[in-house]
CSV table of N, CA and C in Angstrom, one decimal:
chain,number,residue,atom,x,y,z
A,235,UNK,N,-4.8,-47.5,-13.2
A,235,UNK,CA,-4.6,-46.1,-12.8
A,235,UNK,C,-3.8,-46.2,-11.4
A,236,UNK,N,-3.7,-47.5,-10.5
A,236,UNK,CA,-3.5,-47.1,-9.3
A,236,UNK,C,-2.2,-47.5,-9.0
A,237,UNK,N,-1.5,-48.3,-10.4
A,237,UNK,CA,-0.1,-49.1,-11.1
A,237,UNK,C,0.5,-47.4,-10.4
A,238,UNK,N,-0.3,-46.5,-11.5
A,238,UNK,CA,0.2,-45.1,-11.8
A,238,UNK,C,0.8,-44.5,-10.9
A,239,UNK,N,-0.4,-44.3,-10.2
A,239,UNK,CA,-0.5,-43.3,-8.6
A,239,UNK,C,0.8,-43.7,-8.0
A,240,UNK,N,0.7,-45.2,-7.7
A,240,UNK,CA,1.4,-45.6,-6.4
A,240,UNK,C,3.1,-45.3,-7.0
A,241,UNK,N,3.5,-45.9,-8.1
A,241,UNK,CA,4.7,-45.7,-8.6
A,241,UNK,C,5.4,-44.8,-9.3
A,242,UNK,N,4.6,-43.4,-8.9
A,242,UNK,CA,4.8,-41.9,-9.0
A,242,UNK,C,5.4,-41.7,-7.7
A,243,UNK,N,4.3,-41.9,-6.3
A,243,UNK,CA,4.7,-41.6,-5.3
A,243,UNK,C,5.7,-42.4,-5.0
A,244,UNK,N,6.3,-43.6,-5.5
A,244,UNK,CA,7.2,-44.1,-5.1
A,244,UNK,C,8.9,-43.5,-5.7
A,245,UNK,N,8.9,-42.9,-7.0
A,245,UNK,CA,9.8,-42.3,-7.5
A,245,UNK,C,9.9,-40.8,-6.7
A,246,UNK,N,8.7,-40.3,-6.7
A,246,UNK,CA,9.1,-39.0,-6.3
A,246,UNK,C,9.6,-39.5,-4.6
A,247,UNK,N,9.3,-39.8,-4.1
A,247,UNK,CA,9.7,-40.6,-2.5
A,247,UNK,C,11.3,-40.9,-2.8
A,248,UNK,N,11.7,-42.0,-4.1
A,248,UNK,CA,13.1,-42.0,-3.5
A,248,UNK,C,13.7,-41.0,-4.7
A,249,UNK,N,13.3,-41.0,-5.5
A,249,UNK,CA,14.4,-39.7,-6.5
A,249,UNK,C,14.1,-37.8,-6.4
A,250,UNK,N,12.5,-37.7,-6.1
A,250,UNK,CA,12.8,-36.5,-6.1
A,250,UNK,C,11.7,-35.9,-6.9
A,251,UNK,N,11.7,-36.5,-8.1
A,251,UNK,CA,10.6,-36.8,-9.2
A,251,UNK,C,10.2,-37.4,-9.7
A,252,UNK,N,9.1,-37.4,-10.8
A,252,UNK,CA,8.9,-39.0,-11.6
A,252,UNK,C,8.7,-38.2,-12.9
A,253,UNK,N,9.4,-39.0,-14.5
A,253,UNK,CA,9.3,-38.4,-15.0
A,253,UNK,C,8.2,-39.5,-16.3
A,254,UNK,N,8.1,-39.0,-17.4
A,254,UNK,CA,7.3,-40.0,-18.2
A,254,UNK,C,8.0,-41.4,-18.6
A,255,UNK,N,9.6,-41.4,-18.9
A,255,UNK,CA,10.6,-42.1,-19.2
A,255,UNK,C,10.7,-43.2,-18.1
A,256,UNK,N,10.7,-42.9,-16.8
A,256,UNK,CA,10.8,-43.0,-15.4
A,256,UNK,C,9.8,-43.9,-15.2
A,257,UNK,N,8.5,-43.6,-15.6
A,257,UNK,CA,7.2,-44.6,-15.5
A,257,UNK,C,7.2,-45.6,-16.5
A,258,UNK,N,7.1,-45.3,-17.5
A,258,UNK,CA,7.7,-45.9,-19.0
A,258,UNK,C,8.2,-47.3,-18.7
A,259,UNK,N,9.6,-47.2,-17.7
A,259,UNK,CA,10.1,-48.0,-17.3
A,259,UNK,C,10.0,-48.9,-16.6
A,260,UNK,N,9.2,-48.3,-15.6
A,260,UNK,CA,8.8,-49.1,-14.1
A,260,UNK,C,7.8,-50.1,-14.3
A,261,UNK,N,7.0,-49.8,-15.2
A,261,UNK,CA,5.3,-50.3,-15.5
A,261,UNK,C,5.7,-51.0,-17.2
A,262,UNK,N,6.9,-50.7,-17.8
A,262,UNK,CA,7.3,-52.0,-19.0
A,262,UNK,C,5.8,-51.2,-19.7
A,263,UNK,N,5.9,-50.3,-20.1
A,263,UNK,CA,4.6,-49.7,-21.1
A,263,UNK,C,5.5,-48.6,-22.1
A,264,UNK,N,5.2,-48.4,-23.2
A,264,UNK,CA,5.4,-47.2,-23.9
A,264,UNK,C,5.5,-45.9,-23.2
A,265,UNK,N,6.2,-45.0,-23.7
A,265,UNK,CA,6.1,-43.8,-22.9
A,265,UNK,C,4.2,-43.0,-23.6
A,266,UNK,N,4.3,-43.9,-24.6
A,266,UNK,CA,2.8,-42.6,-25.1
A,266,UNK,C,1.7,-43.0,-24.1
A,267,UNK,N,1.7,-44.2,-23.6
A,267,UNK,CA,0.5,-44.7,-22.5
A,267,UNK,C,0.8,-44.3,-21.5
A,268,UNK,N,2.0,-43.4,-20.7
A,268,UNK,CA,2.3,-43.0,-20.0
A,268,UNK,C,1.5,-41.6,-20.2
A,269,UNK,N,2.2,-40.9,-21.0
A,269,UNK,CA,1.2,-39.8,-21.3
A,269,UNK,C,0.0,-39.3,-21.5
A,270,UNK,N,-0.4,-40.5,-21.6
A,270,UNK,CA,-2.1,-40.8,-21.9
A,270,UNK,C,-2.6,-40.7,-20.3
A,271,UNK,N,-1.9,-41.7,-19.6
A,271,UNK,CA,-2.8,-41.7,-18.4
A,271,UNK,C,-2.4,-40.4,-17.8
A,272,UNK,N,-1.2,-39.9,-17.9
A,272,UNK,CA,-0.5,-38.8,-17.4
A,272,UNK,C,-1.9,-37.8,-17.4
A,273,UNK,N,-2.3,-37.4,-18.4
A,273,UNK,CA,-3.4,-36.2,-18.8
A,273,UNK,C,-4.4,-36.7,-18.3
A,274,UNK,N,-5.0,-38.0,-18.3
A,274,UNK,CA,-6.3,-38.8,-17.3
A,274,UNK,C,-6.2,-38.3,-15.7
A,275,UNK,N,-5.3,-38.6,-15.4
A,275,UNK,CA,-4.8,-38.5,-14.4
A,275,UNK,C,-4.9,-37.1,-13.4
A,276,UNK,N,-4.2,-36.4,-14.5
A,276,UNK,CA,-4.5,-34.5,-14.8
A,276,UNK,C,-6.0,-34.3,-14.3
A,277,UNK,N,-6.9,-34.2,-15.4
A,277,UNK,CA,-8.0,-34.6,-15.4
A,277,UNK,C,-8.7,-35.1,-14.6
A,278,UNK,N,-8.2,-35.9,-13.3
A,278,UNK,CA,-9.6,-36.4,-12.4
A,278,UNK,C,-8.4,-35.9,-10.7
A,279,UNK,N,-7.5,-34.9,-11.1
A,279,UNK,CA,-6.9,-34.3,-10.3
A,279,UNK,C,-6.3,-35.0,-9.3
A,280,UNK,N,-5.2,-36.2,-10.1
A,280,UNK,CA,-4.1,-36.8,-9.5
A,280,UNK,C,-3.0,-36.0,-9.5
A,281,UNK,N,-3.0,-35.5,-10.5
A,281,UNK,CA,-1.8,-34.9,-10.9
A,281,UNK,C,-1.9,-33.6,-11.4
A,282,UNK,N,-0.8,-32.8,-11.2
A,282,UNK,CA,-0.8,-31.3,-12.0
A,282,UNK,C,0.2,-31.9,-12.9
A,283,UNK,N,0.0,-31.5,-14.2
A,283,UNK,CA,0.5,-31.7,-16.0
A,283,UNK,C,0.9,-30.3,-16.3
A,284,UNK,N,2.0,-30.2,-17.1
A,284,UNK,CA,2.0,-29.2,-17.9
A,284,UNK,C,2.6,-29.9,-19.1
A,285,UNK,N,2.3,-29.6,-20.2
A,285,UNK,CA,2.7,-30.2,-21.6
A,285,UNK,C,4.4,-29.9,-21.7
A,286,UNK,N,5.6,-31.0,-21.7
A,286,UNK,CA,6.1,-30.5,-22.4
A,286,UNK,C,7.2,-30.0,-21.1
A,287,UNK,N,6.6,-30.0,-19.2
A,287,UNK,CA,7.2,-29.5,-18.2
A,287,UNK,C,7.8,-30.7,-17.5
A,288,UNK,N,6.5,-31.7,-17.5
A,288,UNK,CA,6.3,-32.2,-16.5
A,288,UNK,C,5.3,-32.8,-15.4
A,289,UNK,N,5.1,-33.4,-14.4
A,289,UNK,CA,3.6,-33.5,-13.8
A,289,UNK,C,4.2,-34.2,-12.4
A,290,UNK,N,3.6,-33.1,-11.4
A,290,UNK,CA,3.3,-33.4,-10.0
A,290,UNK,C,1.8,-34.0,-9.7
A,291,UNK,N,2.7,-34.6,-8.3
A,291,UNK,CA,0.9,-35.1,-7.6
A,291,UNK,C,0.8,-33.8,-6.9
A,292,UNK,N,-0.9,-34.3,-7.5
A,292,UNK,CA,-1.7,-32.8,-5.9
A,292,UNK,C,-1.9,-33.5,-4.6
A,293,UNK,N,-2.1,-33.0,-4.3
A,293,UNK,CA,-2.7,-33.5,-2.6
A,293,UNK,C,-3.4,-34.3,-2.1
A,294,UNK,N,-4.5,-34.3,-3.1
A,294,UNK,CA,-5.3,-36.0,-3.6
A,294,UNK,C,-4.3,-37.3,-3.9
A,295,UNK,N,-3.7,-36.6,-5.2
A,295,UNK,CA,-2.7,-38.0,-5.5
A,295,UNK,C,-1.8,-38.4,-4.3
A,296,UNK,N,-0.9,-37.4,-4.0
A,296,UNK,CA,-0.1,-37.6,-3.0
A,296,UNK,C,-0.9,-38.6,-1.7
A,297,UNK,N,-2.0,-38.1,-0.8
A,297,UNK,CA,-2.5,-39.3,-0.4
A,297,UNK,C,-2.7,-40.7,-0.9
A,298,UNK,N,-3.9,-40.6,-1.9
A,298,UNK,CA,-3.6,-41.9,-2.5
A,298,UNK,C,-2.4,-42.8,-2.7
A,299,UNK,N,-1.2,-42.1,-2.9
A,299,UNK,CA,0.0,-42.7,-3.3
A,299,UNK,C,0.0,-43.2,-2.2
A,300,UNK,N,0.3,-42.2,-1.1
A,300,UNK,CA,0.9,-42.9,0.0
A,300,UNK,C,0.3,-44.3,0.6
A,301,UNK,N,-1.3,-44.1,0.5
A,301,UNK,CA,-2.0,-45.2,1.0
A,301,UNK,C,-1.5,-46.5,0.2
A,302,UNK,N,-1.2,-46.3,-1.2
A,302,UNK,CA,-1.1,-47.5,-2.3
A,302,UNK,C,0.0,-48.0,-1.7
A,303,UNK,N,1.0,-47.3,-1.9
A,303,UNK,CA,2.3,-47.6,-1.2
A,303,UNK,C,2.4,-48.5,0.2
A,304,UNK,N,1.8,-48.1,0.9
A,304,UNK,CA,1.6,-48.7,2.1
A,304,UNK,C,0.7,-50.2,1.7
A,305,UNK,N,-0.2,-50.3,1.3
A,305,UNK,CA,-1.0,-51.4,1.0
A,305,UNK,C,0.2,-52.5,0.4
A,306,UNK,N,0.3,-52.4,-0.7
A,306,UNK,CA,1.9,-52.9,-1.3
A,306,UNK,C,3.1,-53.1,-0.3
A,307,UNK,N,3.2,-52.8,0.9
A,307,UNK,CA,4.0,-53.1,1.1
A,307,UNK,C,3.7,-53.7,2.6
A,308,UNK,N,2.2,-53.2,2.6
A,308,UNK,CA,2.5,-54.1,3.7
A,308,UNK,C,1.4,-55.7,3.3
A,309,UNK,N,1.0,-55.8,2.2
A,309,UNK,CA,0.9,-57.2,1.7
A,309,UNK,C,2.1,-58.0,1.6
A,310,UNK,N,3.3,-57.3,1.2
A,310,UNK,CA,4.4,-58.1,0.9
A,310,UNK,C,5.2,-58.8,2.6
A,311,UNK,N,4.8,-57.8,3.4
A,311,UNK,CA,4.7,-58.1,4.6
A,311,UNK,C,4.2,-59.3,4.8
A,312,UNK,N,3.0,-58.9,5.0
A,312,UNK,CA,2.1,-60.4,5.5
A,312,UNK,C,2.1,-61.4,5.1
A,313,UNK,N,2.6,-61.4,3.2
A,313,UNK,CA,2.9,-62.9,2.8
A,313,UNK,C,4.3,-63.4,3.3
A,314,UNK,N,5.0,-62.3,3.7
A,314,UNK,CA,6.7,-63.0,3.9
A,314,UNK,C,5.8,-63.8,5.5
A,315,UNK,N,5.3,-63.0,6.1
A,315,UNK,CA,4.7,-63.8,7.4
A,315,UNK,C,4.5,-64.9,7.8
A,316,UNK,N,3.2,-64.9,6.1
A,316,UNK,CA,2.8,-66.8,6.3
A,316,UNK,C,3.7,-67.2,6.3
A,317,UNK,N,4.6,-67.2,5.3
A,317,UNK,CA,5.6,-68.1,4.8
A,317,UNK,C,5.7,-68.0,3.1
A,318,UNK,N,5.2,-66.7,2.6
A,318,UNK,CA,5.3,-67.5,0.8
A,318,UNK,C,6.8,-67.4,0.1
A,319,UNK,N,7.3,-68.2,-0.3
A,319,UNK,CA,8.4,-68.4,-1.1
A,319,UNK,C,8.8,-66.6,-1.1
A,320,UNK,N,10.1,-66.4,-1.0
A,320,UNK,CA,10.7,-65.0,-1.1
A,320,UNK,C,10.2,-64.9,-2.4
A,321,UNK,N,10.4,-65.9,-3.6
A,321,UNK,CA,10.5,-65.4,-5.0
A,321,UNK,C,9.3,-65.4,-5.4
A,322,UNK,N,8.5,-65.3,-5.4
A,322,UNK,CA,6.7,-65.7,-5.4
A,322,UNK,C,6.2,-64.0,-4.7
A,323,UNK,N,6.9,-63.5,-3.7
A,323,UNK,CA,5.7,-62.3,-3.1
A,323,UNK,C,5.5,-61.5,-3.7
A,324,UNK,N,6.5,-60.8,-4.6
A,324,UNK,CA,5.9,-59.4,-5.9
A,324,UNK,C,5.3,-60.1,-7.0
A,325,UNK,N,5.3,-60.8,-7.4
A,325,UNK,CA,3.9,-61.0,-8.3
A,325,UNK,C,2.8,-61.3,-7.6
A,326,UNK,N,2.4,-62.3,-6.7
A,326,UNK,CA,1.3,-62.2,-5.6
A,326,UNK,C,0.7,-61.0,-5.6
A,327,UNK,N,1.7,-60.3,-4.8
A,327,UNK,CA,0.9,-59.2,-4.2
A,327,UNK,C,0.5,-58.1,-5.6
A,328,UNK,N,1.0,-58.2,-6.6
A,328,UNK,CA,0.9,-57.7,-7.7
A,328,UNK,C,-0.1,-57.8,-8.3
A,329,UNK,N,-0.6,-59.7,-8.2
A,329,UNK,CA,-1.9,-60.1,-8.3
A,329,UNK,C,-3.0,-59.9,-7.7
A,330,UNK,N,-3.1,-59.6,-6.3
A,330,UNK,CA,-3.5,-59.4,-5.4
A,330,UNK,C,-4.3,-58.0,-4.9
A,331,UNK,N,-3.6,-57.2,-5.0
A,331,UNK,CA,-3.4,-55.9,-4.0
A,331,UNK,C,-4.7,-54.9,-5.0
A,332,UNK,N,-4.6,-55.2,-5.8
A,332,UNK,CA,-5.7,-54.3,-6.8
A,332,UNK,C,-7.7,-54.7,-6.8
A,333,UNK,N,-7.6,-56.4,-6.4
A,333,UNK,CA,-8.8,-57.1,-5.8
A,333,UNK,C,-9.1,-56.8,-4.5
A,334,UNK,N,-8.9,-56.4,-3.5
A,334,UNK,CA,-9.3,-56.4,-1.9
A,334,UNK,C,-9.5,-54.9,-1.8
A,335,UNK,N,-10.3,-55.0,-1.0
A,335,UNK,CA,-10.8,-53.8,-0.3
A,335,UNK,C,-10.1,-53.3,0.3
A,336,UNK,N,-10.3,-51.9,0.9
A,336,UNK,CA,-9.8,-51.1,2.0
A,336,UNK,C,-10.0,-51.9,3.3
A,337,UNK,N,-11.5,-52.2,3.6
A,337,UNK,CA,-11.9,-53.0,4.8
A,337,UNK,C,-10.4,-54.6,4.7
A,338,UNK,N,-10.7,-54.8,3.9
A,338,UNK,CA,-10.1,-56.2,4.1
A,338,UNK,C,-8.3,-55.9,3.9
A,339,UNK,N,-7.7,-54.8,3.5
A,339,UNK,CA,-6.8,-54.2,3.7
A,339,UNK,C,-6.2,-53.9,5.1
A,340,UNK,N,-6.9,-53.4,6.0
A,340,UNK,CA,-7.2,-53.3,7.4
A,340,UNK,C,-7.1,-54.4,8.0
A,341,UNK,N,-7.9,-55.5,7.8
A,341,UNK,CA,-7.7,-56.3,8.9
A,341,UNK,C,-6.9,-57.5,8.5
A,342,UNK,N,-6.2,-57.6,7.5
A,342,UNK,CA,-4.9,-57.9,7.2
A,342,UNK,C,-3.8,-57.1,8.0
A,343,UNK,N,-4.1,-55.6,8.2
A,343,UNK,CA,-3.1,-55.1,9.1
A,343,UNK,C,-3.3,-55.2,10.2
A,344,UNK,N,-4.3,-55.7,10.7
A,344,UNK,CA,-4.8,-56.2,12.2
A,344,UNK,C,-4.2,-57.3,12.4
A,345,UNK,N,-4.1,-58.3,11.5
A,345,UNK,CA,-3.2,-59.5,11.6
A,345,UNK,C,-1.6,-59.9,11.5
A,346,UNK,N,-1.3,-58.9,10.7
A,346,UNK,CA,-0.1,-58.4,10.9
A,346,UNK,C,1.0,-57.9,12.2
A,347,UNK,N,-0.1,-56.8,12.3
A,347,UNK,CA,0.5,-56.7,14.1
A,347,UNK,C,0.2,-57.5,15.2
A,348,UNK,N,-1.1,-58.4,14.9
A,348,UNK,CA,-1.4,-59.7,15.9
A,348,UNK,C,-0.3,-60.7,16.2
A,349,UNK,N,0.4,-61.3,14.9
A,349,UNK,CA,1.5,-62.2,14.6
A,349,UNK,C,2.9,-61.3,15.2
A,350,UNK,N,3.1,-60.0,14.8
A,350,UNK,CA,4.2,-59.0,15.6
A,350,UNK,C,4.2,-58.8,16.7
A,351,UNK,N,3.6,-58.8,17.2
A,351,UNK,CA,3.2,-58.2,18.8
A,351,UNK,C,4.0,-59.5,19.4
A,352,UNK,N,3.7,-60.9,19.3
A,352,UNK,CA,4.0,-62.0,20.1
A,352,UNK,C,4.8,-62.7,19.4
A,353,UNK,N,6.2,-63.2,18.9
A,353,UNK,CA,7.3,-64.1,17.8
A,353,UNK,C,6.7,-65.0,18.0
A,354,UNK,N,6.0,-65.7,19.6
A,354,UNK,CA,5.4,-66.7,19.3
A,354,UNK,C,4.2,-67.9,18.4
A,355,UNK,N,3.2,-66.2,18.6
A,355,UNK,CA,2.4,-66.4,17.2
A,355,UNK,C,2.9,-67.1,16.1
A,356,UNK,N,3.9,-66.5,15.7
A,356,UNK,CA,4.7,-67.0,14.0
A,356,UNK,C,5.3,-68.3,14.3
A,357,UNK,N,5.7,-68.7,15.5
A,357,UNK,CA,6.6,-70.0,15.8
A,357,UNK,C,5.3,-71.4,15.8
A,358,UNK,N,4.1,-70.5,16.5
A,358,UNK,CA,3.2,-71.5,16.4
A,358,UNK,C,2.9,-72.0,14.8
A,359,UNK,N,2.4,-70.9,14.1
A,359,UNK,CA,2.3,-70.9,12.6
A,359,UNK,C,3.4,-72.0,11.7
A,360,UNK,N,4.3,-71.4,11.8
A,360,UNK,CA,5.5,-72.6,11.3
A,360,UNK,C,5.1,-73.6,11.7
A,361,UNK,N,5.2,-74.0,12.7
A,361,UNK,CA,4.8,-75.2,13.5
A,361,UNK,C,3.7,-76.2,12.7
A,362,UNK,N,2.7,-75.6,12.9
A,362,UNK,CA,1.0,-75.9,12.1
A,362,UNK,C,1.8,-76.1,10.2
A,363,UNK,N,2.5,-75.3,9.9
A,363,UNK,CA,3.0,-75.4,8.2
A,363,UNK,C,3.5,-76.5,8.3
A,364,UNK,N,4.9,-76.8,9.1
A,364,UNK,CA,5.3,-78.1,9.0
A,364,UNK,C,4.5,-79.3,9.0
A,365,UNK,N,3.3,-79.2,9.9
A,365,UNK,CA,3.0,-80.2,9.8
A,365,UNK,C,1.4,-80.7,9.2
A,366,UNK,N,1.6,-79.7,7.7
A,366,UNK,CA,0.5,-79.6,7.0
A,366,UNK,C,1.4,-80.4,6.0
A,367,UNK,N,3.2,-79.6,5.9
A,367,UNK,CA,3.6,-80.4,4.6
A,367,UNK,C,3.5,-81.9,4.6
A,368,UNK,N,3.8,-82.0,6.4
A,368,UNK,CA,4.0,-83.4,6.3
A,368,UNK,C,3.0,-84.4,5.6
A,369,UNK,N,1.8,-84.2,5.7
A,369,UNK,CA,0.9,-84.2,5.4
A,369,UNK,C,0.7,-84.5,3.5
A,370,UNK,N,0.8,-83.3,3.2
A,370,UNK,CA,1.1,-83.5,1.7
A,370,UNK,C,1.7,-84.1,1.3
């Protein structure tokens, strides 16, 4: 469901809307599973549905999105941080982001701007990587 949320608010964010075709797409699913969750979704008041119009987020979803969206991206963040291979961080965090908490969400973003605040931080980090591979 949270696949849903987040990549609604992320279409409607850059296009304007999201349509069932649109999700279909994004999430590599049938459009009828789209529509399924679509009416679920309706239902536990992510979304306003009309059959046949269309379906906005309410004000519930809309937060949620935004938070998902933010989580997502700022995981992708903190792995480019450590160091994980460029080609490796969207499936990760894809793996990832749906297991951890809110709490542990947080203090990942606590760590995030710990390492930002000072380049140093990150130079020390590399530093410590190098000489972990060496190691290996």
């Amino acid at each position: 469901m949270e696949d849903y949320i987040e990549q609604i608010y992320s279409l409607i964010s850059t296009k304007g809307y999201a349509r069932v075709t649109d999700l279909a797409e994004a999430l590599l699913v049938h459009p009828s599973s789209v529509t399924k969750m679509i009416q679920k979704l309706d239902k536990e008041n992510f979304v306003h549905y009309e059959k046949y119009r269309g379906f906005i987020l309410t004000e519930k979803g809309t937060k949620i999105g935004k938070r998902l969206v933010f989580r997502h991206a700022l995981l992708e963040e903190f792995l480019t941080l450590i160091g994980v291979d460029e080609d490796k961080i969207y499936e990760d965090v894809e793996g990832i982001e749906h297991h951890l908490s809110w709490n542990a969400i947080d203090r990942i973003a606590d760590l995030v701007m710990y390492f930002q605040a000072d380049e140093q931080r990150v130079l020390h980090l590399r530093e410590i990587q190098k000489q972990n591979e060496m190691i290996d």
